[in-house]
PDB file of C-alpha atoms in Angstrom:
ATOM      1  CA  MET A 101     101.519 106.942  94.223  1.00 70.00           C
ATOM      2  CA  SER A 102      99.943 110.120  95.737  1.00 77.00           C
ATOM      3  CA  ALA A 103      98.755 111.186  99.147  1.00 78.00           C
ATOM      4  CA  ILE A 104      96.788 114.122 100.597  1.00 80.00           C
ATOM      5  CA  VAL A 105      97.962 115.391 103.922  1.00 80.00           C
ATOM      6  CA  ALA A 106      96.304 118.072 105.993  1.00 79.00           C
ATOM      7  CA  ILE A 107      99.061 120.434 107.261  1.00 82.00           C
ATOM      8  CA  PRO A 108      98.318 123.597 109.326  1.00 84.00           C
ATOM      9  CA  PRO A 109      99.055 126.877 107.735  1.00 85.00           C
ATOM     10  CA  GLY A 110     102.750 128.071 107.765  1.00 86.00           C
ATOM     11  CA  THR A 111     105.978 127.278 106.347  1.00 87.00           C
ATOM     12  CA  HIS A 112     107.023 123.707 106.132  1.00 87.00           C
ATOM     13  CA  HIS A 113     110.519 122.058 105.318  1.00 87.00           C
ATOM     14  CA  VAL A 114     110.393 119.218 102.965  1.00 87.00           C
ATOM     15  CA  LYS A 115     113.151 116.649 102.305  1.00 85.00           C
ATOM     16  CA  PHE A 116     112.909 113.678  99.869  1.00 86.00           C
ATOM     17  CA  LEU A 117     114.589 110.238 100.814  1.00 85.00           C
ATOM     18  CA  VAL A 118     115.675 108.618  97.525  1.00 86.00           C
ATOM     19  CA  ASP A 119     117.434 105.352  97.521  1.00 86.00           C
ATOM     20  CA  GLY A 120     118.717 106.207 101.153  1.00 83.00           C
ATOM     21  CA  GLU A 121     120.092 109.755 100.104  1.00 84.00           C
ATOM     22  CA  MET A 122     118.285 112.995 101.187  1.00 84.00           C
ATOM     23  CA  ARG A 123     117.578 115.085  98.048  1.00 87.00           C
ATOM     24  CA  THR A 124     115.828 118.276  96.931  1.00 88.00           C
ATOM     25  CA  SER A 125     113.209 118.650  94.361  1.00 88.00           C
ATOM     26  CA  PRO A 126     114.173 121.174  91.513  1.00 89.00           C
ATOM     27  CA  SER A 127     110.515 121.963  91.045  1.00 89.00           C
ATOM     28  CA  LEU A 128     109.971 123.392  94.627  1.00 89.00           C
ATOM     29  CA  PRO A 129     111.690 126.396  96.260  1.00 90.00           C
ATOM     30  CA  THR A 130     114.680 125.728  98.363  1.00 89.00           C
ATOM     31  CA  ALA A 131     116.121 127.210 101.598  1.00 87.00           C
ATOM     32  CA  VAL A 132     118.815 126.288 104.169  1.00 84.00           C
ATOM     33  CA  ASP A 133     117.274 125.018 107.491  1.00 82.00           C
ATOM     34  CA  ASP A 134     118.786 125.308 111.062  1.00 77.00           C
ATOM     35  CA  THR A 135     121.281 122.756 110.652  1.00 77.00           C
ATOM     36  CA  GLY A 136     122.639 124.332 107.431  1.00 77.00           C
ATOM     37  CA  ILE A 137     121.109 121.625 105.040  1.00 83.00           C
ATOM     38  CA  LEU A 138     119.448 122.601 101.844  1.00 87.00           C
ATOM     39  CA  VAL A 139     115.806 121.831 101.856  1.00 88.00           C
ATOM     40  CA  ASN A 140     112.516 122.482  99.906  1.00 91.00           C
ATOM     41  CA  TYR A 141     109.916 124.287 101.670  1.00 88.00           C
ATOM     42  CA  LEU A 142     106.127 124.878 101.243  1.00 87.00           C
ATOM     43  CA  GLU A 143     104.268 127.947 102.343  1.00 87.00           C
ATOM     44  CA  VAL A 144     100.658 127.255 103.248  1.00 85.00           C
ATOM     45  CA  SER A 145      98.365 130.110 103.990  1.00 83.00           C
ATOM     46  CA  ALA A 146      94.916 129.903 105.468  1.00 78.00           C
ATOM     47  CA  ASP A 147      93.396 131.023 102.199  1.00 78.00           C
ATOM     48  CA  ASP A 148      94.743 128.069 100.396  1.00 72.00           C
ATOM     49  CA  MET A 149      93.021 125.662 102.502  1.00 69.00           C
ATOM     50  CA  PRO A 150      89.317 124.520 101.346  1.00 67.00           C
ATOM     51  CA  PRO A 151      86.791 125.567 103.936  1.00 63.00           C
ATOM     52  CA  LEU A 152      85.500 122.234 104.750  1.00 57.00           C
ATOM     53  CA  HIS A 153      89.072 120.787 105.756  1.00 50.00           C
ATOM     54  CA  ARG A 154      90.592 124.031 107.482  1.00 48.00           C
ATOM     55  CA  VAL A 155      92.524 123.058 110.557  1.00 51.00           C
ATOM     56  CA  PRO A 156      90.992 124.895 113.495  1.00 54.00           C
ATOM     57  CA  THR A 157      93.415 127.454 115.287  1.00 55.00           C
ATOM     58  CA  PRO A 158      93.713 126.697 118.948  1.00 52.00           C
ATOM     59  CA  THR A 159      92.320 129.407 121.560  1.00 53.00           C
ATOM     60  CA  ALA A 160      93.655 130.050 124.866  1.00 50.00           C
ATOM     61  CA  ASP A 161      90.974 128.126 126.681  1.00 51.00           C
ATOM     62  CA  GLU A 162      91.285 124.864 124.487  1.00 48.00           C
ATOM     63  CA  SER A 163      93.695 122.301 125.503  1.00 48.00           C
ATOM     64  CA  THR A 164      93.200 120.088 122.634  1.00 49.00           C
ATOM     65  CA  THR A 165      92.407 120.616 119.030  1.00 46.00           C
ATOM     66  CA  THR A 166      90.753 118.339 116.627  1.00 50.00           C
ATOM     67  CA  ILE A 167      91.913 118.247 112.861  1.00 51.00           C
ATOM     68  CA  THR A 168      89.711 117.170 110.139  1.00 52.00           C
ATOM     69  CA  THR A 169      91.434 115.446 107.419  1.00 52.00           C
ATOM     70  CA  PRO A 170      90.243 114.823 103.854  1.00 53.00           C
ATOM     71  CA  PRO A 171      88.962 111.427 103.023  1.00 54.00           C
ATOM     72  CA  ALA A 172      91.568 109.003 101.914  1.00 50.00           C
ATOM     73  CA  VAL A 173      92.504 108.791  98.313  1.00 49.00           C
ATOM     74  CA  PRO A 174      93.062 105.140  96.673  1.00 50.00           C
ATOM     75  CA  LEU A 175      96.684 104.763  95.848  1.00 50.00           C
ATOM     76  CA  ARG A 176      95.921 102.719  92.490  1.00 51.00           C
ATOM     77  CA  GLU A 177      92.750 101.947  90.627  1.00 50.00           C
ATOM     78  CA  PRO A 178      91.435  98.430  90.607  1.00 49.00           C
ATOM     79  CA  SER A 179      92.334  96.584  87.547  1.00 50.00           C
ATOM     80  CA  SER A 180      89.345  95.083  85.310  1.00 49.00           C
ATOM     81  CA  THR A 181      90.870  91.837  85.528  1.00 48.00           C
ATOM     82  CA  THR A 182      89.764  91.273  89.177  1.00 47.00           C
ATOM     83  CA  THR A 183      88.326  88.047  90.122  1.00 49.00           C
ATOM     84  CA  ALA A 184      84.972  87.326  91.673  1.00 50.00           C
ATOM     85  CA  ALA A 185      86.747  86.214  94.831  1.00 49.00           C
ATOM     86  CA  THR A 186      88.661  89.565  95.351  1.00 51.00           C
ATOM     87  CA  GLU A 187      85.411  91.486  94.643  1.00 53.00           C
ATOM     88  CA  GLN A 188      83.665  89.568  97.165  1.00 51.00           C
ATOM     89  CA  GLN A 189      86.707  90.038  99.662  1.00 52.00           C
ATOM     90  CA  HIS A 190      86.552  93.906  98.917  1.00 51.00           C
ATOM     91  CA  SER A 191      82.899  94.082  99.385  1.00 53.00           C
ATOM     92  CA  SER A 192      82.999  92.352 102.829  1.00 54.00           C
ATOM     93  CA  ILE A 193      85.284  95.003 104.285  1.00 55.00           C
ATOM     94  CA  PRO A 194      83.106  97.782 105.815  1.00 55.00           C
ATOM     95  CA  PRO A 195      83.924 101.193 104.337  1.00 55.00           C
ATOM     96  CA  SER A 196      84.625 102.801 107.764  1.00 54.00           C
ATOM     97  CA  SER A 197      87.530 100.660 108.416  1.00 53.00           C
ATOM     98  CA  THR A 198      89.466 101.586 105.287  1.00 60.00           C
ATOM     99  CA  ASN A 199      89.481 105.360 106.008  1.00 71.00           C
ATOM    100  CA  THR A 200      90.674 104.884 109.707  1.00 77.00           C
ATOM    101  CA  PRO A 201      94.617 105.591 109.784  1.00 77.00           C
ATOM    102  CA  ALA A 202      96.892 103.061 111.358  1.00 79.00           C
ATOM    103  CA  PRO A 203      97.899 103.831 115.043  1.00 82.00           C
ATOM    104  CA  LEU A 204     101.261 105.682 115.397  1.00 81.00           C
ATOM    105  CA  LEU A 205     104.212 103.647 116.617  1.00 82.00           C
ATOM    106  CA  TYR A 206     106.710 105.554 118.924  1.00 83.00           C
ATOM    107  CA  THR A 207     110.112 104.191 119.244  1.00 84.00           C
ATOM    108  CA  ALA A 208     113.382 105.417 121.024  1.00 85.00           C
ATOM    109  CA  GLU A 209     115.293 104.601 117.935  1.00 85.00           C
ATOM    110  CA  ILE A 210     116.925 107.288 115.863  1.00 80.00           C
ATOM    111  CA  PRO A 211     116.146 106.771 112.235  1.00 78.00           C
ATOM    112  CA  SER A 212     119.034 105.872 110.233  1.00 78.00           C
ATOM    113  CA  TYR A 213     118.864 108.872 107.728  1.00 74.00           C
ATOM    114  CA  LEU A 214     119.364 111.160 110.891  1.00 75.00           C
ATOM    115  CA  ARG A 215     122.213 109.213 112.030  1.00 74.00           C
ATOM    116  CA  ASP A 216     123.709 109.471 108.600  1.00 74.00           C
ATOM    117  CA  LEU A 217     123.098 113.101 108.557  1.00 71.00           C
ATOM    118  CA  ASP A 218     124.992 113.561 111.699  1.00 67.00           C
ATOM    119  CA  ASN A 219     127.848 111.531 110.307  1.00 68.00           C
ATOM    120  CA  LEU A 220     127.876 113.754 107.104  1.00 63.00           C
ATOM    121  CA  ASP A 221     128.373 116.767 109.370  1.00 58.00           C
ATOM    122  CA  ASP A 222     131.337 115.107 110.939  1.00 57.00           C
ATOM    123  CA  ASP A 223     132.886 114.205 107.487  1.00 54.00           C
ATOM    124  CA  ARG A 224     132.299 117.942 106.244  1.00 54.00           C
ATOM    125  CA  SER A 225     134.354 119.322 109.187  1.00 53.00           C
ATOM    126  CA  ALA A 226     137.124 116.733 108.712  1.00 55.00           C
ATOM    127  CA  GLY A 227     137.245 117.696 104.863  1.00 56.00           C
ATOM    128  CA  TYR A 228     137.125 121.434 105.255  1.00 61.00           C
ATOM    129  CA  ALA A 229     140.031 121.892 107.644  1.00 66.00           C
ATOM    130  CA  ALA A 230     141.442 125.350 107.634  1.00 71.00           C
ATOM    131  CA  PRO A 231     144.670 125.786 105.528  1.00 73.00           C
ATOM    132  CA  PRO A 232     147.733 126.963 107.341  1.00 77.00           C
ATOM    133  CA  PRO A 233     148.197 130.681 107.725  1.00 77.00           C
ATOM    134  CA  PRO A 234     150.242 132.524 105.115  1.00 77.00           C
ATOM    135  CA  THR A 235     153.772 133.419 105.898  1.00 78.00           C
ATOM    136  CA  LEU A 236     154.578 137.102 106.767  1.00 70.00           C
ATOM    137  CA  PRO A 237     155.181 139.546 103.918  1.00 69.00           C
ATOM    138  CA  MET A 238     158.942 140.429 103.369  1.00 69.00           C
ATOM    139  CA  MET A 239     158.306 143.978 104.748  1.00 64.00           C
ATOM    140  CA  LEU A 240     156.946 142.828 107.964  1.00 65.00           C
ATOM    141  CA  GLN A 241     159.705 140.396 108.713  1.00 65.00           C
ATOM    142  CA  LYS A 242     162.441 143.078 108.843  1.00 66.00           C
ATOM    143  CA  VAL A 243     162.460 144.253 112.466  1.00 64.00           C
ATOM    144  CA  ILE A 244     163.864 147.710 113.238  1.00 64.00           C
ATOM    145  CA  LEU A 245     163.867 147.709 116.968  1.00 60.00           C
ATOM    146  CA  ASN A 246     167.255 145.765 118.198  1.00 59.00           C
ATOM    147  CA  GLY A 247     168.488 145.594 114.733  1.00 61.00           C
ATOM    148  CA  SER A 248     171.836 147.181 113.540  1.00 62.00           C
ATOM    149  CA  SER A 249     171.594 150.921 113.076  1.00 60.00           C
ATOM    150  CA  SER A 250     173.032 152.940 110.372  1.00 61.00           C
ATOM    151  CA  MET A 251     174.867 155.092 112.833  1.00 60.00           C
ATOM    152  CA  ARG A 252     177.167 152.978 114.930  1.00 61.00           C
ATOM    153  CA  ASP A 253     177.997 155.808 117.542  1.00 63.00           C
ATOM    154  CA  ASP A 254     174.417 156.554 118.572  1.00 65.00           C
ATOM    155  CA  ALA A 255     172.259 153.511 119.468  1.00 60.00           C
ATOM    156  CA  SER A 256     169.250 155.665 119.865  1.00 65.00           C
ATOM    157  CA  VAL A 257     169.053 156.411 116.312  1.00 67.00           C
ATOM    158  CA  LEU A 258     166.831 153.962 114.344  1.00 66.00           C
ATOM    159  CA  SER A 259     166.598 153.592 110.507  1.00 69.00           C
ATOM    160  CA  ILE A 260     163.342 154.840 108.862  1.00 70.00           C
ATOM    161  CA  PRO A 261     160.646 152.223 109.114  1.00 70.00           C
ATOM    162  CA  ASN A 262     158.860 150.510 106.213  1.00 69.00           C
ATOM    163  CA  HIS A 263     155.506 152.254 105.392  1.00 67.00           C
ATOM    164  CA  ALA A 264     153.871 148.873 106.345  1.00 66.00           C
ATOM    165  CA  VAL A 265     154.720 148.848 110.039  1.00 68.00           C
ATOM    166  CA  LEU A 266     153.444 152.445 110.582  1.00 71.00           C
ATOM    167  CA  ASN A 267     150.470 152.564 112.972  1.00 75.00           C
ATOM    168  CA  HIS A 268     151.090 149.037 114.129  1.00 73.00           C
ATOM    169  CA  LEU A 269     151.418 147.727 117.648  1.00 75.00           C
ATOM    170  CA  ALA A 270     154.422 145.594 118.301  1.00 76.00           C
ATOM    171  CA  THR A 271     155.370 143.487 121.265  1.00 78.00           C
ATOM    172  CA  SER A 272     158.694 141.955 122.399  1.00 76.00           C
ATOM    173  CA  SER A 273     158.928 138.529 123.948  1.00 78.00           C
ATOM    174  CA  ILE A 274     158.284 138.549 127.616  1.00 80.00           C
ATOM    175  CA  LYS A 275     161.848 138.712 129.584  1.00 81.00           C
ATOM    176  CA  ASN A 276     162.013 138.855 133.352  1.00 83.00           C
ATOM    177  CA  SER A 277     158.215 139.123 133.482  1.00 82.00           C
ATOM    178  CA  ILE A 278     158.382 142.436 131.359  1.00 82.00           C
ATOM    179  CA  LEU A 279     156.527 142.713 128.106  1.00 82.00           C
ATOM    180  CA  ALA A 280     157.523 145.790 126.049  1.00 82.00           C
ATOM    181  CA  VAL A 281     154.898 147.288 123.590  1.00 84.00           C
ATOM    182  CA  SER A 282     155.772 149.828 121.217  1.00 80.00           C
ATOM    183  CA  ALA A 283     153.701 151.794 118.437  1.00 80.00           C
ATOM    184  CA  THR A 284     155.470 153.596 115.249  1.00 77.00           C
ATOM    185  CA  THR A 285     153.836 156.748 114.080  1.00 79.00           C
ATOM    186  CA  ARG A 286     154.845 158.928 111.486  1.00 77.00           C
ATOM    187  CA  TYR A 287     154.304 162.940 111.204  1.00 76.00           C
ATOM    188  CA  LYS A 288     155.283 164.575 107.892  1.00 77.00           C
ATOM    189  CA  LYS A 289     158.845 163.287 107.716  1.00 75.00           C
ATOM    190  CA  LYS A 290     159.570 162.548 111.297  1.00 77.00           C
ATOM    191  CA  VAL A 291     159.126 158.967 112.682  1.00 73.00           C
ATOM    192  CA  PHE A 292     158.104 158.230 116.315  1.00 72.00           C
ATOM    193  CA  PHE A 293     158.498 155.202 118.357  1.00 70.00           C
ATOM    194  CA  ALA A 294     156.554 154.988 121.600  1.00 74.00           C
ATOM    195  CA  PHE A 295     157.817 152.242 124.073  1.00 71.00           C
ATOM    196  CA  LEU A 296     155.607 151.096 127.030  1.00 71.00           C
ATOM    197  CA  PRO A 297     156.727 148.422 129.359  1.00 70.00           C
ATOM    198  CA  VAL A 298     153.953 146.209 130.895  1.00 68.00           C
TER     199      VAL A 298
END
């Protein structure tokens, strides 16, 4: 089965519905549309169109445009075993009535393949839930502040921090509406702790 469709110049997305499933053709180029679905596309330039069947481009003063379409192509050739009655029936139909397209029907119903596409998006989001975050590495689980110090007499002396906590911002839990923020910085062999109550 074949059909000729007059389309205006530009890029047009194409999707094929086969046995109720939307598929792409491997013989056409593919792209991702606005909804993230893989589709085929056609690029039609004004040079590709025959001069008799070009779609006129609208001007600023025109409110409507007319589109000339090519004559209809028969979908199948008549077989040689047609009877005289069918030949007479075909000859009684005026040729102008076979070329007129059927009037378009507009409905408020959403096609089933579009509803299925929306359900497919819901299924994807449920199937691709984010995994739980990884646990902290061992070097970040050791807290220097408020920990036991190597010098029992002087509580202001802290042990040397791990290299992984340098230049990181640390916060304490909120106690009495006060949040303590600290940063650890190293200069040569010296380590500095800066505390700022917020």
